[in-house]
Coordinates of C-alpha atoms in Angstrom, one line a residue:
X1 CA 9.3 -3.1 42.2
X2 CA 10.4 -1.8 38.9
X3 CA 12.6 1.3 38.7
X4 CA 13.6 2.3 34.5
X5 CA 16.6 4.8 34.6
X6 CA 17.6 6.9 31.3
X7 CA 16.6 3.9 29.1
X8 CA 17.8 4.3 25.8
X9 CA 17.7 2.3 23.1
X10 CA 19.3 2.6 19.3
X11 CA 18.3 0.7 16.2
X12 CA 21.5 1.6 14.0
X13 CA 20.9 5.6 13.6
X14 CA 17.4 5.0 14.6
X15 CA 16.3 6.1 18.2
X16 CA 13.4 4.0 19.4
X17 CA 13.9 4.5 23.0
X18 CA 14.5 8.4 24.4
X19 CA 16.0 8.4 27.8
X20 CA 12.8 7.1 29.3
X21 CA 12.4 6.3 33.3
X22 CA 9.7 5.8 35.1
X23 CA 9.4 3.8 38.6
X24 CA 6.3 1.3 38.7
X25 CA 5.0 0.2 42.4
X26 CA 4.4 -3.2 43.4
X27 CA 0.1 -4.5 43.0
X28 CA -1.2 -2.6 40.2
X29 CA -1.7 -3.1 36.7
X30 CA -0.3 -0.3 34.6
X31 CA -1.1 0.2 30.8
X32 CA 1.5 1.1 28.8
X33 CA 0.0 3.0 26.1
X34 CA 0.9 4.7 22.7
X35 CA 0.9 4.3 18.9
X36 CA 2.6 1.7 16.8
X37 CA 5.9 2.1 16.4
X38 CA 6.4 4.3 19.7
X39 CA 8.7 2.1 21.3
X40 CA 6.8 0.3 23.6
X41 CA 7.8 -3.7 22.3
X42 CA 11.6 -2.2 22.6
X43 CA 10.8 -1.3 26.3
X44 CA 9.3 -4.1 26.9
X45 CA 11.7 -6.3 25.4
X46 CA 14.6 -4.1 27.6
X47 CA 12.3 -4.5 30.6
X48 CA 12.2 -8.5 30.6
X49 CA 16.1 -8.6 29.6
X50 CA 15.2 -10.0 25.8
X51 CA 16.6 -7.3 24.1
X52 CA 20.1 -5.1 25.7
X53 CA 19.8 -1.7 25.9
X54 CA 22.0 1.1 24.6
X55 CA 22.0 2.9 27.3
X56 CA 20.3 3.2 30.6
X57 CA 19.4 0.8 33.8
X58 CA 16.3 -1.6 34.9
X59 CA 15.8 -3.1 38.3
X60 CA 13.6 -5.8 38.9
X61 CA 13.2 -5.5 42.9
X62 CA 16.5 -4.1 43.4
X63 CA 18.3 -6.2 40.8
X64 CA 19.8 -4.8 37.4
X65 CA 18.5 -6.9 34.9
X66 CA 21.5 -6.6 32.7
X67 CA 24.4 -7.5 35.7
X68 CA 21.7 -9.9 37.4
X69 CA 19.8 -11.2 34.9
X70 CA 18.8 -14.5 36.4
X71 CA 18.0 -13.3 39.6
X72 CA 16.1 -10.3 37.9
X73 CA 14.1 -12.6 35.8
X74 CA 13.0 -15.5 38.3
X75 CA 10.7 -12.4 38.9
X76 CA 9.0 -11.5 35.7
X77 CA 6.3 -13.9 33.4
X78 CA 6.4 -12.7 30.1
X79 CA 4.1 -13.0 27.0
X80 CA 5.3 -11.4 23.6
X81 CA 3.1 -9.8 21.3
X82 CA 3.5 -12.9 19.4
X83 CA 3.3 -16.2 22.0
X84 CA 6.5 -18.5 21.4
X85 CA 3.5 -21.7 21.4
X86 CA 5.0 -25.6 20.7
X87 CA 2.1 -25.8 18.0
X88 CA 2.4 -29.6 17.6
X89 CA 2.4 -30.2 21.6
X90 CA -0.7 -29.7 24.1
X91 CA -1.4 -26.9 26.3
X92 CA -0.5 -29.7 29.6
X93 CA 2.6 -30.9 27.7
X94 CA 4.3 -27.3 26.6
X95 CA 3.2 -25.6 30.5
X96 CA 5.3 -28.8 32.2
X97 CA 7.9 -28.3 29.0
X98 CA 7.8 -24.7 30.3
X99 CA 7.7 -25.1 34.3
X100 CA 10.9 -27.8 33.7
X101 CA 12.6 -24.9 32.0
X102 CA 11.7 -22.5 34.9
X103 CA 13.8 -24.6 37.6
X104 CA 10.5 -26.6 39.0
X105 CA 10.2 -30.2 39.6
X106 CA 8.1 -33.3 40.9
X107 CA 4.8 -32.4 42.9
X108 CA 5.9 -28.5 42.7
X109 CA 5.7 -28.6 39.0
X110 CA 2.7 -30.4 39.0
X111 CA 0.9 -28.3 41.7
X112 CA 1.6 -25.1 39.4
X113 CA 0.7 -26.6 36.1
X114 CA -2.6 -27.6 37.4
X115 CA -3.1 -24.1 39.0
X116 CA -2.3 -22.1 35.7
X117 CA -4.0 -24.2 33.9
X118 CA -7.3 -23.5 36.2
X119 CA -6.6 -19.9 36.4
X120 CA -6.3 -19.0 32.7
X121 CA -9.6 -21.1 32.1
X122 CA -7.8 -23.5 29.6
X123 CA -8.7 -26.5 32.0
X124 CA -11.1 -28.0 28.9
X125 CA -8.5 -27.8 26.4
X126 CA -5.4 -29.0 27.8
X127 CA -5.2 -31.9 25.9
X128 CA -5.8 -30.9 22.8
X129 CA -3.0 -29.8 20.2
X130 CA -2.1 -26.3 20.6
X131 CA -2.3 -25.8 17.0
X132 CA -6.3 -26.5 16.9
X133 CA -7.0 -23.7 19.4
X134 CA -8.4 -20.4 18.4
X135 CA -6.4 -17.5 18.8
X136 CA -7.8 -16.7 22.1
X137 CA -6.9 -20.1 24.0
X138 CA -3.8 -19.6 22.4
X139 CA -3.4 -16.4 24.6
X140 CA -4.6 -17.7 27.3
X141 CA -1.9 -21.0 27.5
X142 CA 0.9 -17.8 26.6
X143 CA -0.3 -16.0 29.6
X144 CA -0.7 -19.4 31.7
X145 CA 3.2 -20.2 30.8
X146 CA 4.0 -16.3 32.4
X147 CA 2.3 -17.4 35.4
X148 CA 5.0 -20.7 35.8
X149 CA 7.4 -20.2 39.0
X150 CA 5.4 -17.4 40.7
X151 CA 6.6 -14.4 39.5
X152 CA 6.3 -10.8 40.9
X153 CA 5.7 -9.1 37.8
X154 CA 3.5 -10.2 34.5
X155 CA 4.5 -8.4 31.1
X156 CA 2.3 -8.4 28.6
X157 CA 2.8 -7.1 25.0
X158 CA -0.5 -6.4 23.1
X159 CA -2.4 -9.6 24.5
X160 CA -6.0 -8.9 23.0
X161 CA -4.1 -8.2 18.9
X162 CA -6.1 -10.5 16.9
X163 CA -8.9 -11.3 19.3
X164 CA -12.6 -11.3 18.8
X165 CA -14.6 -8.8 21.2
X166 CA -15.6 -11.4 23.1
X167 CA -12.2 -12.4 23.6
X168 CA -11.2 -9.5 24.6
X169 CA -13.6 -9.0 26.8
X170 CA -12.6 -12.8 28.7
X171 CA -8.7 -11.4 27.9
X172 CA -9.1 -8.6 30.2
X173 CA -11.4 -9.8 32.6
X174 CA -8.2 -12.1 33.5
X175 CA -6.0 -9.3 33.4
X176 CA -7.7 -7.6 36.0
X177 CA -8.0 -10.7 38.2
X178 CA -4.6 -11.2 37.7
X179 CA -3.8 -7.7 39.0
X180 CA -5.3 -8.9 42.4
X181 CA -2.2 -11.3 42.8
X182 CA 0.7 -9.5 40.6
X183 CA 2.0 -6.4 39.2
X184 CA 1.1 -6.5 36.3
X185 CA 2.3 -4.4 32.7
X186 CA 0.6 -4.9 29.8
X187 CA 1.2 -2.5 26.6
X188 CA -1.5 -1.3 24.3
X189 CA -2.3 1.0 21.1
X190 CA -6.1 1.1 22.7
X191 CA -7.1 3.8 25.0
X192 CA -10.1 2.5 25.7
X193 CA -8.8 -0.6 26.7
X194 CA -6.5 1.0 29.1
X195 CA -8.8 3.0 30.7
X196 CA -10.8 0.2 31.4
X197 CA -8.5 -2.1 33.4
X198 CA -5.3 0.0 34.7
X199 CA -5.0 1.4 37.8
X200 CA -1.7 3.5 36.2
X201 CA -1.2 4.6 32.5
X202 CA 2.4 5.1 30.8
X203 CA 1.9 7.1 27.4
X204 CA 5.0 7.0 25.2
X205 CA 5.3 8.4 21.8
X206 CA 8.4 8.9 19.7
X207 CA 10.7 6.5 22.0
X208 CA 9.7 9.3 24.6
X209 CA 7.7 8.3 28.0
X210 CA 5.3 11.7 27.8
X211 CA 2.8 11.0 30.5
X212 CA 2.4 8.8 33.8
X213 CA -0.2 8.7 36.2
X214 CA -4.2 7.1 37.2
X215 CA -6.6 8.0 34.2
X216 CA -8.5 10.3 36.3
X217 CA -5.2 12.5 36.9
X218 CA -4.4 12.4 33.3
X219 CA -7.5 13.6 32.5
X220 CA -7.2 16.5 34.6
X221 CA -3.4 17.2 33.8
X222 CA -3.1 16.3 29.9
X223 CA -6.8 16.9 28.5
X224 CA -7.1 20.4 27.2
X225 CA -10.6 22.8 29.2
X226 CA -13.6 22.3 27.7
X227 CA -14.2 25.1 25.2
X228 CA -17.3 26.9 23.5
X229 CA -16.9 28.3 19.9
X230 CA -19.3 30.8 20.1
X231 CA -20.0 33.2 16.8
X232 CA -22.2 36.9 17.6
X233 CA -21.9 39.9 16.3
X234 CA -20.7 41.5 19.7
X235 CA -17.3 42.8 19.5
X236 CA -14.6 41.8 22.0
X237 CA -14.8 44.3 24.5
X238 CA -19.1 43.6 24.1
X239 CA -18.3 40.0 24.8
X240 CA -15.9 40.7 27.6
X241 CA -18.5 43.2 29.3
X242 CA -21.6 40.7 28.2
X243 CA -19.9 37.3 30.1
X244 CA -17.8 39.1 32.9
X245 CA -20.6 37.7 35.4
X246 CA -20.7 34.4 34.2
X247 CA -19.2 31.8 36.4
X248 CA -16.6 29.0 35.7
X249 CA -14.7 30.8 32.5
X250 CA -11.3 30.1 32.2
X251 CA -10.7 32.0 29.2
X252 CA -11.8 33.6 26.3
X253 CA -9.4 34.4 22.9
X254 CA -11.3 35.8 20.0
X255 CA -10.9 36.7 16.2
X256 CA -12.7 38.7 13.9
X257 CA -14.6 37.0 11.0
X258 CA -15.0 39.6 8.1
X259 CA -16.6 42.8 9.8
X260 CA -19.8 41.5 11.0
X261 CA -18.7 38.8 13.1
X262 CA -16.9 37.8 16.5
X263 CA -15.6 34.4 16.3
X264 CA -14.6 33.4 20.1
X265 CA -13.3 30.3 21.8
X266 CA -14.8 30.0 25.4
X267 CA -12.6 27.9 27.6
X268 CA -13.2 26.1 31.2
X269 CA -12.2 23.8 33.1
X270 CA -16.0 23.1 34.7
X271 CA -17.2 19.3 34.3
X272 CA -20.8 20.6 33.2
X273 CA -19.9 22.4 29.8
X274 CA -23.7 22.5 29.1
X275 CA -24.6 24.4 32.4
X276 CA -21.8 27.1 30.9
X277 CA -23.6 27.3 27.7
X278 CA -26.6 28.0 29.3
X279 CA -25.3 30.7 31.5
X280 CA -23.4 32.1 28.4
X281 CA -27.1 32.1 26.6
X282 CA -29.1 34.0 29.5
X283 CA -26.3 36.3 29.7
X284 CA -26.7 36.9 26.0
X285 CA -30.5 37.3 26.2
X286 CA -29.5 39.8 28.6
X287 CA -28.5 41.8 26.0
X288 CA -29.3 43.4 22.6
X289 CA -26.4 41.3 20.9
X290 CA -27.0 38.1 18.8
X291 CA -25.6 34.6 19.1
X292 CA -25.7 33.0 15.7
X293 CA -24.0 29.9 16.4
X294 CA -22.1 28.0 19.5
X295 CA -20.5 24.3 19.2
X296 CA -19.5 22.7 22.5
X297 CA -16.1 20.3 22.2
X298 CA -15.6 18.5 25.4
X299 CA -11.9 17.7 26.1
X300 CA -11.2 13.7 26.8
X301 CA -8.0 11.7 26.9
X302 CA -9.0 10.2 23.6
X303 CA -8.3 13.4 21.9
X304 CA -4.4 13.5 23.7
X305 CA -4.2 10.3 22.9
X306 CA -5.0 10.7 18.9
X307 CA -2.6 13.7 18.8
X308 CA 0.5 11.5 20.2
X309 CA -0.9 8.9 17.3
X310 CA -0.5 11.7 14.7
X311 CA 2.5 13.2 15.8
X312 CA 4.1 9.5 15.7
X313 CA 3.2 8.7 12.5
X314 CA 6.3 9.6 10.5
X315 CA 8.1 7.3 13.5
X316 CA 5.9 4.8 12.6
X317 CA 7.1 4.7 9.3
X318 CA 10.6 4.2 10.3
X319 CA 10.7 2.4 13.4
X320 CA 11.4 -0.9 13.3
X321 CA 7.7 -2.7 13.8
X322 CA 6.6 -5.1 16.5
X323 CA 7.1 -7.9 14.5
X324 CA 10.3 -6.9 14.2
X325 CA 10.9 -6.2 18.0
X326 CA 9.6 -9.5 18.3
X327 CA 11.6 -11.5 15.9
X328 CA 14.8 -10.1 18.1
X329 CA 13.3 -11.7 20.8
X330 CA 13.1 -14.9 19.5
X331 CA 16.1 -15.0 17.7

């Protein structure tokens, strides 16, 4: 459906996008994920044929965006991070504005207002001013104007920003109901959010696409083994000989602390670190040496995803912001 070759994208000297490509499948919703200032607005804005690119190719269903761009974009619904709303018009009045703008006409225009308008559960506020609406219906009528003329894909760029938690939580819910009908994209700088809704996760950091696959394979690929920090006064080769019959170690690296003490780091890749701990224990009880202290860390995806935060941050700094990407867009 979508197929990103070598994207690259320069802001003056500035690189926001790295030779990124990727090759997203049609009927799933992917989460493109990463920290402020990564890049993902400029891909985005690439993607949808907002912004040019410096370098690089995107087809939309076999047609290149940048030498076909109206056939390329009859296929994609787009909401910005920041909706491009008529404020003084209704939510019925900007969607035909919209669907008049998008090539439809008479009954067909009609039929796919209504049927927006239903989906994105705005039904009770169409008449009202779009400028009295919270900034969840306001979401919802940028995400019912995507939904105009049918599109394959639906691109979204940070649709819950701002929200309440309870708007979120409607936000998403339509997301995901949406992904029954549509490919969709939506970007994020919230892993949990991700994980939540997407079938597929995208990770970029520093204008650089660093992981792609389902949650559960990231997990498995990107999170580091669990790992016990055990401290004892056995020495190495005592700790080697004391755990050599315990099951499910992947690992073990060790350092001296002073000369009484054996500071190691225990690491496995088996889902039940607490069963390991207990083994480590019995073996030790086994034995005339003394564990004084053990911390269990559990690897997750939220600790990958705070290290590509960190490592961005000096990016951050420099990039140009969303806001920015966005003003481009609606320039």
């Amino acid at each position: 459906m979508i197929s990103v070759k070598h994207l690259t994208k320069y802001y003056g000297e500035h690189l926001a996008v790295d030779d990124v490509s990727f090759e997203i499948s049609e009927g799933h919703v992917y989460g493109f994920l990463g920290p402020n200032g990564a890049g993902k607005s400029t891909t985005m804005n690439i993607i949808t044929g907002c912004l040019s690119a410096t370098d690089g190719k995107v087809l939309i269903d076999g047609h290149d965006i940048f030498d076909e761009p109206n056939a390329a974009k009859k296929l994609i619904g787009y909401l910005p991070e920041h909706p491009p709303l008529y404020m003084n018009e209704s939510p019925l009045e900007y969607l035909r504005f919209v669907g008049e703008a998008k090539g439809l006409r008479g009954a067909e225009l009609s039929a796919q207002v209504n049927e927006v308008i239903e989906k994105t559960g705005i039904a009770n506020v169409k008449n009202r001013r779009i400028s009295a609406l919270s900034k969840g219906y306001k979401q919802r009528v940028g995400i019912a104007q995507a939904l105009l003329g049918n599109p394959k894909v639906i691109i979204l760029d940070e649709p819950t920003v701002g929200l309440d938690p309870i708007q979120i939580i409607e936000i998403r819910e339509l997301i995901t109901e949406l992904g029954k009908t549509h490919t969709v994209i939506f970007s994020s700088h919230i892993l949990s959010e991700v994980q939540a809704i997407c079938d597929q996760i995208l990770m970029i950091a520093k204008g650089k696409l660093v992981a792609f696959g389902d949650p559960e394979e990231l997990q498995r690929t990107l999170v580091a083994p669990n790992e016990i920090i055990l401290t004892t006064d056995a020495t190495e080769d005592e700790l080697s000989a004391i755990t050599a019959k315990v099951e499910h170690i992947g690992g073990i690296s060790s350092e001296t602390d002073g000369a009484a003490f054996t500071v190691a780091h225990i690491k496995s890749e088996h889902d039940d670190i607490y069963a390991l701990s207990s083994a480590i224990f019995r073996a030790f009880a086994g034995s005339d040496k003394v564990i004084y202290e053990m911390a269990l860390k559990k690897g997750n995806l939220e600790d990958v995803f705070l290290e590509l935060s960190n490592s961005a941050e000096t990016v951050s700094e420099t990039a140009p912001d969303d806001s920015a990407e966005s003003e481009v867009n609606e320039e």
